[in-house]
Amino acid sequence: MIEVVESAFRDPLVRGALSMGLAVALIGIAYGALTVDGGLPVWLAPLLGVLVLAGASEMLFVGLAAGGTSPWLAMVAALLVNTRHLPYGMAVRRLLGTGFWRVVRTHVMNDESVAYGLAQRDPERARRAYTIAGLSVLVGWPVGALAGGLLGQVIDQSAWGLDAVFPAVILALLLPALRESRLRVPVLAAVVVSVAAAAWAPTGLAPVLGLVALPLLLLRRWRDA
Amino acid sequence: MPELCTVLLAGLGLALGTFAIRASGGAAGGLLESRPRVQQLMEDGAVLVLASVMATTALTDGVAFAGYARPAGVALAGVLAWRGVPLPVVLMVAAAGTAGLRALGAA
């Protein structure tokens, strides 16, 4: 048993996935603290963490509900944030498999697991990377949320620079894809559009608007053909 | 503060709705299994969305500019990741760089 664990830890794929779980746990601390600060019980953030498992939408939901917005309106706003899982689902559908594991892999679909899975070239490796990263986040996120709820406001997120961890995870995972030159211009366009849209688009919709750069890819393919 | 029971029910609705969005993405993708070019386009689409998630969280607090410290920390992490530094180190540098800049007085 110990040997199995030891050899698993030596696998860079597993180590990468575990560090992702650790990263979301750090972000989860902010989420747990926010929930308790809003007058909601300590167990709520970890429970939603397990059941919803989509960080940004949970923080929005809890923030709105604690602020006095109708919980049903908060639910609709939070669902809007999760619309990006639609293109994610399309992109990773080959990694989902069938039966029980399909349900599990569908549930653990998130920014980290999708980016980690898509970063692998070999399909079997991609499925393994996606699954391990997803499970690692499924554990790390609620544990972080619980810790945050218990610690309350002892930890100052901005003083520790924890707000930089999440974008850094995604950037590190995206770099292999950016080595393909065909994606560079469309990615730049998506970044410009979504950042500009963040000022006026409803919360969570701005990243999805990055999809307007897709025609640039088609244009390039048409020109190369 | 609304009733805790209502918050719980809405939270459950959020969980079910989110699962439905994830599952329908997978199912809709399955219908296009025989079209490799469409598949490629969907994967590229996910990369574009991920890049947008990264940029908006690095540069904004959801609405307005987030200040220089966070994007600087993220950029530093990007350089290290590009050079093949392991992910845990990259993440620690992102947090430490951002925290350090703030300690020095950068917004």
CSV table of C-alpha atoms in Angstrom, one decimal:
chain,number,residue,atom,x,y,z
A,1,MET,CA,0.0,0.0,0.0
A,2,ILE,CA,2.7,2.4,1.0
A,3,GLU,CA,4.7,1.5,-2.1
A,4,VAL,CA,1.6,2.3,-4.2
A,5,VAL,CA,1.2,5.7,-2.6
A,6,GLU,CA,4.9,6.4,-2.9
A,7,SER,CA,5.0,5.6,-6.6
A,8,ALA,CA,1.9,7.6,-7.2
A,9,PHE,CA,3.6,10.6,-5.6
A,10,ARG,CA,6.6,10.1,-7.9
A,11,ASP,CA,4.2,10.5,-10.9
A,12,PRO,CA,4.5,14.2,-12.1
A,13,LEU,CA,0.9,13.9,-13.3
A,14,VAL,CA,-0.3,13.2,-9.8
A,15,ARG,CA,1.9,15.8,-8.2
A,16,GLY,CA,0.6,18.4,-10.6
A,17,ALA,CA,-3.0,17.5,-9.8
A,18,LEU,CA,-2.3,17.5,-6.0
A,19,SER,CA,-0.8,21.0,-6.2
A,20,MET,CA,-4.0,22.1,-8.0
A,21,GLY,CA,-6.1,20.8,-5.1
A,22,LEU,CA,-3.8,22.7,-2.7
A,23,ALA,CA,-4.2,25.9,-4.8
A,24,VAL,CA,-8.0,25.7,-4.7
A,25,ALA,CA,-7.9,25.0,-1.0
A,26,LEU,CA,-6.1,28.3,-0.5
A,27,ILE,CA,-8.8,30.1,-2.6
A,28,GLY,CA,-11.5,28.1,-0.6
A,29,ILE,CA,-10.3,29.8,2.6
A,30,ALA,CA,-11.5,33.1,1.2
A,31,TYR,CA,-14.8,31.5,0.3
A,32,GLY,CA,-15.4,30.0,3.8
A,33,ALA,CA,-14.5,33.3,5.4
A,34,LEU,CA,-16.9,35.2,3.2
A,35,THR,CA,-19.7,32.8,4.0
A,36,VAL,CA,-19.3,33.1,7.8
A,37,ASP,CA,-18.7,36.8,7.6
A,38,GLY,CA,-22.2,37.1,5.8
A,39,GLY,CA,-23.9,35.5,8.8
A,40,LEU,CA,-24.3,32.0,7.2
A,41,PRO,CA,-23.4,28.8,9.1
A,42,VAL,CA,-19.9,27.3,8.9
A,43,TRP,CA,-21.1,24.1,7.2
A,44,LEU,CA,-22.8,25.8,4.3
A,45,ALA,CA,-19.7,26.7,2.2
A,46,PRO,CA,-18.1,23.2,2.4
A,47,LEU,CA,-21.6,21.6,1.6
A,48,LEU,CA,-22.1,23.8,-1.5
A,49,GLY,CA,-18.4,23.2,-2.3
A,50,VAL,CA,-19.0,19.4,-2.6
A,51,LEU,CA,-22.5,19.7,-4.3
A,52,VAL,CA,-21.9,22.5,-6.7
A,53,LEU,CA,-18.1,22.4,-7.1
A,54,ALA,CA,-17.9,25.6,-9.2
A,55,GLY,CA,-16.0,28.2,-7.1
A,56,ALA,CA,-16.8,31.5,-8.6
A,57,SER,CA,-20.5,30.8,-8.8
A,58,GLU,CA,-20.7,29.7,-5.1
A,59,MET,CA,-18.9,32.8,-4.0
A,60,LEU,CA,-21.4,34.9,-5.9
A,61,PHE,CA,-24.3,32.9,-4.6
A,62,VAL,CA,-23.3,33.2,-1.0
A,63,GLY,CA,-22.3,36.8,-1.3
A,64,LEU,CA,-25.7,37.8,-2.8
A,65,ALA,CA,-27.7,35.7,-0.4
A,66,ALA,CA,-25.9,37.0,2.6
A,67,GLY,CA,-26.3,40.5,1.3
A,68,GLY,CA,-30.1,40.2,1.3
A,69,THR,CA,-30.8,39.3,-2.4
A,70,SER,CA,-33.5,36.7,-2.9
A,71,PRO,CA,-31.7,33.3,-2.9
A,72,TRP,CA,-33.6,32.3,-6.1
A,73,LEU,CA,-32.2,35.4,-7.9
A,74,ALA,CA,-28.8,34.6,-6.5
A,75,MET,CA,-29.2,31.1,-7.9
A,76,VAL,CA,-30.0,32.4,-11.4
A,77,ALA,CA,-27.0,34.7,-11.3
A,78,ALA,CA,-24.7,31.9,-10.1
A,79,LEU,CA,-26.0,29.6,-12.9
A,80,LEU,CA,-25.1,32.3,-15.4
A,81,VAL,CA,-21.5,32.2,-14.2
A,82,ASN,CA,-21.5,28.5,-14.9
A,83,THR,CA,-22.5,28.7,-18.5
A,84,ARG,CA,-18.8,28.3,-19.4
A,85,HIS,CA,-19.2,24.7,-18.5
A,86,LEU,CA,-21.1,24.1,-21.6
A,87,PRO,CA,-18.2,24.6,-24.0
A,88,TYR,CA,-16.0,22.8,-21.4
A,89,GLY,CA,-18.3,19.8,-21.6
A,90,MET,CA,-18.1,19.8,-25.4
A,91,ALA,CA,-14.3,20.0,-25.3
A,92,VAL,CA,-13.7,17.1,-22.8
A,93,ARG,CA,-16.6,14.8,-23.7
A,94,ARG,CA,-14.1,12.1,-24.9
A,95,LEU,CA,-12.6,12.1,-21.4
A,96,LEU,CA,-15.9,11.5,-19.6
A,97,GLY,CA,-16.3,7.7,-20.3
A,98,THR,CA,-19.5,5.9,-19.4
A,99,GLY,CA,-21.5,4.7,-16.4
A,100,PHE,CA,-20.7,5.7,-12.8
A,101,TRP,CA,-17.4,7.4,-13.8
A,102,ARG,CA,-19.2,9.5,-16.4
A,103,VAL,CA,-21.3,11.0,-13.6
A,104,VAL,CA,-18.3,11.6,-11.4
A,105,ARG,CA,-16.2,13.1,-14.3
A,106,THR,CA,-19.1,15.3,-15.3
A,107,HIS,CA,-19.4,16.6,-11.7
A,108,VAL,CA,-15.7,17.4,-11.4
A,109,MET,CA,-15.7,19.4,-14.6
A,110,ASN,CA,-14.0,22.8,-13.7
A,111,ASP,CA,-11.5,25.3,-14.9
A,112,GLU,CA,-8.5,23.4,-13.5
A,113,SER,CA,-9.5,19.8,-14.5
A,114,VAL,CA,-10.4,20.9,-18.1
A,115,ALA,CA,-7.2,22.8,-18.6
A,116,TYR,CA,-5.1,20.0,-17.1
A,117,GLY,CA,-6.8,17.4,-19.3
A,118,LEU,CA,-6.6,19.4,-22.5
A,119,ALA,CA,-2.9,20.0,-21.8
A,120,GLN,CA,-2.1,16.3,-22.3
A,121,ARG,CA,-1.5,14.9,-25.8
A,122,ASP,CA,-2.1,11.2,-25.2
A,123,PRO,CA,-5.9,10.5,-24.8
A,124,GLU,CA,-5.5,7.9,-22.0
A,125,ARG,CA,-3.1,10.3,-20.1
A,126,ALA,CA,-5.6,13.1,-20.7
A,127,ARG,CA,-8.4,11.2,-19.1
A,128,ARG,CA,-6.2,10.3,-16.1
A,129,ALA,CA,-5.0,13.9,-15.7
A,130,TYR,CA,-8.6,15.2,-15.9
A,131,THR,CA,-9.9,12.7,-13.4
A,132,ILE,CA,-7.1,13.1,-10.8
A,133,ALA,CA,-7.2,16.9,-11.1
A,134,GLY,CA,-11.0,16.9,-10.7
A,135,LEU,CA,-10.9,14.6,-7.6
A,136,SER,CA,-8.1,16.7,-6.1
A,137,VAL,CA,-10.3,19.8,-6.5
A,138,LEU,CA,-13.3,18.0,-5.1
A,139,VAL,CA,-11.4,17.4,-1.9
A,140,GLY,CA,-9.3,20.6,-1.7
A,141,TRP,CA,-12.1,23.1,-2.4
A,142,PRO,CA,-14.5,22.1,0.5
A,143,VAL,CA,-11.6,21.5,2.9
A,144,GLY,CA,-10.3,25.0,2.2
A,145,ALA,CA,-13.9,26.4,2.6
A,146,LEU,CA,-14.2,24.7,6.0
A,147,ALA,CA,-10.8,26.0,7.1
A,148,GLY,CA,-11.8,29.5,6.0
A,149,GLY,CA,-15.1,29.3,7.9
A,150,LEU,CA,-13.3,28.2,11.1
A,151,LEU,CA,-10.5,30.7,10.7
A,152,GLY,CA,-12.9,33.5,9.9
A,153,GLN,CA,-11.0,36.7,9.0
A,154,VAL,CA,-7.7,35.7,10.6
A,155,ILE,CA,-6.2,35.4,7.1
A,156,ASP,CA,-6.0,38.5,5.0
A,157,GLN,CA,-6.3,37.2,1.4
A,158,SER,CA,-4.9,40.3,-0.3
A,159,ALA,CA,-2.0,40.6,2.1
A,160,TRP,CA,-0.9,37.0,1.3
A,161,GLY,CA,-1.4,37.5,-2.4
A,162,LEU,CA,-3.8,34.5,-2.6
A,163,ASP,CA,-6.0,36.3,-5.2
A,164,ALA,CA,-3.1,35.7,-7.7
A,165,VAL,CA,-3.1,31.9,-7.3
A,166,PHE,CA,-6.2,31.0,-9.4
A,167,PRO,CA,-5.2,33.0,-12.5
A,168,ALA,CA,-1.7,31.7,-12.1
A,169,VAL,CA,-3.0,28.0,-12.2
A,170,ILE,CA,-4.9,28.6,-15.3
A,171,LEU,CA,-2.1,30.5,-17.1
A,172,ALA,CA,0.4,27.7,-16.3
A,173,LEU,CA,-1.9,25.1,-17.7
A,174,LEU,CA,-2.7,27.1,-20.8
A,175,LEU,CA,1.0,27.6,-21.8
A,176,PRO,CA,1.4,24.3,-23.7
A,177,ALA,CA,-1.7,25.2,-25.9
A,178,LEU,CA,-0.1,28.6,-26.7
A,179,ARG,CA,3.0,26.9,-28.1
A,180,GLU,CA,0.7,26.2,-31.1
A,181,SER,CA,1.0,29.4,-33.1
A,182,ARG,CA,-2.4,29.1,-34.6
A,183,LEU,CA,-4.1,29.8,-31.3
A,184,ARG,CA,-2.0,32.9,-30.3
A,185,VAL,CA,-3.9,35.6,-32.1
A,186,PRO,CA,-7.4,34.2,-31.3
A,187,VAL,CA,-6.4,33.9,-27.6
A,188,LEU,CA,-5.2,37.5,-27.5
A,189,ALA,CA,-8.4,38.6,-29.1
A,190,ALA,CA,-10.5,36.6,-26.5
A,191,VAL,CA,-8.5,38.2,-23.7
A,192,VAL,CA,-9.0,41.7,-24.9
A,193,VAL,CA,-12.8,41.2,-25.5
A,194,SER,CA,-13.4,39.5,-22.2
A,195,VAL,CA,-11.5,42.0,-20.1
A,196,ALA,CA,-13.3,44.9,-21.8
A,197,ALA,CA,-16.6,43.1,-21.3
A,198,ALA,CA,-16.0,42.6,-17.6
A,199,ALA,CA,-16.9,46.2,-17.0
A,200,TRP,CA,-20.4,45.9,-18.3
A,201,ALA,CA,-21.4,42.3,-18.9
A,202,PRO,CA,-23.3,40.4,-16.1
A,203,THR,CA,-20.9,38.7,-13.7
A,204,GLY,CA,-19.5,35.5,-15.1
A,205,LEU,CA,-20.6,36.1,-18.7
A,206,ALA,CA,-17.4,38.0,-19.7
A,207,PRO,CA,-15.2,34.9,-20.1
A,208,VAL,CA,-17.8,33.2,-22.3
A,209,LEU,CA,-17.7,36.3,-24.6
A,210,GLY,CA,-14.1,35.3,-25.3
A,211,LEU,CA,-15.7,32.8,-27.7
A,212,VAL,CA,-16.2,35.7,-30.2
A,213,ALA,CA,-12.6,35.0,-31.2
A,214,LEU,CA,-13.5,31.6,-32.7
A,215,PRO,CA,-14.2,33.0,-36.2
A,216,LEU,CA,-10.5,34.1,-36.3
A,217,LEU,CA,-9.6,30.4,-36.1
A,218,LEU,CA,-12.0,29.6,-38.9
A,219,LEU,CA,-10.7,32.4,-41.0
A,220,ARG,CA,-7.1,31.1,-40.6
A,221,ARG,CA,-8.1,27.6,-41.5
A,222,TRP,CA,-10.0,28.8,-44.6
A,223,ARG,CA,-6.9,30.8,-45.7
A,224,ASP,CA,-4.5,27.9,-45.1
A,225,ALA,CA,-6.8,25.5,-47.0
B,1,MET,CA,-30.9,37.6,5.9
B,2,PRO,CA,-33.3,35.3,4.1
B,3,GLU,CA,-34.4,32.0,5.7
B,4,LEU,CA,-31.6,29.5,5.9
B,5,CYS,CA,-34.0,26.8,4.5
B,6,THR,CA,-34.6,28.9,1.3
B,7,VAL,CA,-30.8,29.5,0.9
B,8,LEU,CA,-30.3,25.7,1.1
B,9,LEU,CA,-33.0,24.9,-1.4
B,10,ALA,CA,-31.6,27.5,-3.9
B,11,GLY,CA,-28.2,26.1,-3.3
B,12,LEU,CA,-29.5,22.7,-4.2
B,13,GLY,CA,-31.0,24.2,-7.3
B,14,LEU,CA,-27.6,25.7,-8.2
B,15,ALA,CA,-26.0,22.3,-7.7
B,16,LEU,CA,-28.5,20.5,-10.0
B,17,GLY,CA,-28.5,23.2,-12.6
B,18,THR,CA,-24.7,23.3,-12.8
B,19,PHE,CA,-24.6,19.5,-13.2
B,20,ALA,CA,-27.2,19.8,-16.0
B,21,ILE,CA,-25.1,22.4,-17.8
B,22,ARG,CA,-22.0,20.2,-17.5
B,23,ALA,CA,-23.8,17.1,-18.7
B,24,SER,CA,-25.5,18.8,-21.7
B,25,GLY,CA,-22.1,20.1,-22.9
B,26,GLY,CA,-20.8,16.5,-22.8
B,27,ALA,CA,-24.0,15.1,-24.5
B,28,ALA,CA,-24.1,17.8,-27.2
B,29,GLY,CA,-20.4,17.2,-27.9
B,30,GLY,CA,-21.2,13.4,-28.3
B,31,LEU,CA,-23.7,14.1,-31.1
B,32,LEU,CA,-20.8,15.7,-33.2
B,33,GLU,CA,-18.5,12.7,-32.7
B,34,SER,CA,-18.2,12.1,-36.4
B,35,ARG,CA,-17.1,15.6,-37.2
B,36,PRO,CA,-13.4,15.9,-36.4
B,37,ARG,CA,-13.1,19.5,-37.5
B,38,VAL,CA,-16.0,20.6,-35.3
B,39,GLN,CA,-14.4,18.7,-32.4
B,40,GLN,CA,-11.2,20.6,-32.9
B,41,LEU,CA,-13.1,23.8,-32.9
B,42,MET,CA,-14.8,23.0,-29.6
B,43,GLU,CA,-11.5,22.2,-28.0
B,44,ASP,CA,-10.1,25.5,-29.2
B,45,GLY,CA,-13.2,27.2,-27.9
B,46,ALA,CA,-12.5,25.8,-24.4
B,47,VAL,CA,-9.0,27.2,-24.6
B,48,LEU,CA,-10.3,30.7,-25.5
B,49,VAL,CA,-12.8,30.6,-22.6
B,50,LEU,CA,-10.0,29.4,-20.2
B,51,ALA,CA,-7.7,32.3,-21.4
B,52,SER,CA,-10.6,34.7,-20.8
B,53,VAL,CA,-11.2,33.3,-17.3
B,54,MET,CA,-7.5,33.8,-16.6
B,55,ALA,CA,-7.3,37.3,-18.0
B,56,THR,CA,-10.4,38.6,-16.2
B,57,THR,CA,-9.5,37.1,-12.9
B,58,ALA,CA,-5.9,38.4,-13.2
B,59,LEU,CA,-6.8,41.9,-14.3
B,60,THR,CA,-10.2,42.7,-12.7
B,61,ASP,CA,-12.2,42.2,-9.5
B,62,GLY,CA,-15.1,41.2,-11.6
B,63,VAL,CA,-15.9,44.8,-12.7
B,64,ALA,CA,-13.0,47.3,-12.4
B,65,PHE,CA,-9.2,47.1,-12.7
B,66,ALA,CA,-7.7,45.1,-9.8
B,67,GLY,CA,-4.5,47.1,-9.5
B,68,TYR,CA,-0.9,46.2,-10.6
B,69,ALA,CA,0.2,43.8,-7.9
B,70,ARG,CA,-2.0,40.8,-8.9
B,71,PRO,CA,-1.3,40.8,-12.7
B,72,ALA,CA,2.4,41.3,-12.0
B,73,GLY,CA,2.4,38.2,-9.7
B,74,VAL,CA,0.5,36.2,-12.4
B,75,ALA,CA,2.9,37.4,-15.1
B,76,LEU,CA,5.9,36.4,-13.0
B,77,ALA,CA,4.3,32.9,-12.5
B,78,GLY,CA,3.7,32.7,-16.3
B,79,VAL,CA,7.4,33.3,-17.1
B,80,LEU,CA,8.5,30.6,-14.5
B,81,ALA,CA,5.9,28.1,-15.9
B,82,TRP,CA,7.1,28.8,-19.4
B,83,ARG,CA,10.7,27.9,-18.3
B,84,GLY,CA,9.4,24.6,-16.9
B,85,VAL,CA,9.4,25.4,-13.2
B,86,PRO,CA,7.1,22.9,-11.2
B,87,LEU,CA,3.6,24.1,-10.6
B,88,PRO,CA,3.7,24.3,-6.8
B,89,VAL,CA,6.7,26.6,-7.0
B,90,VAL,CA,5.0,28.7,-9.7
B,91,LEU,CA,1.9,29.2,-7.5
B,92,MET,CA,3.9,30.1,-4.4
B,93,VAL,CA,5.8,32.7,-6.5
B,94,ALA,CA,2.5,34.1,-7.8
B,95,ALA,CA,1.2,34.6,-4.2
B,96,ALA,CA,4.6,35.8,-2.8
B,97,GLY,CA,5.2,38.2,-5.7
B,98,THR,CA,1.8,39.8,-5.4
B,99,ALA,CA,2.0,40.0,-1.6
B,100,GLY,CA,5.5,41.4,-1.8
B,101,LEU,CA,4.5,44.2,-4.2
B,102,ARG,CA,1.6,45.1,-1.9
B,103,ALA,CA,3.9,45.2,1.1
B,104,LEU,CA,6.1,47.6,-0.9
B,105,GLY,CA,3.1,49.8,-1.5
B,106,ALA,CA,1.9,48.8,-5.0
B,107,ALA,CA,-1.9,48.7,-5.4
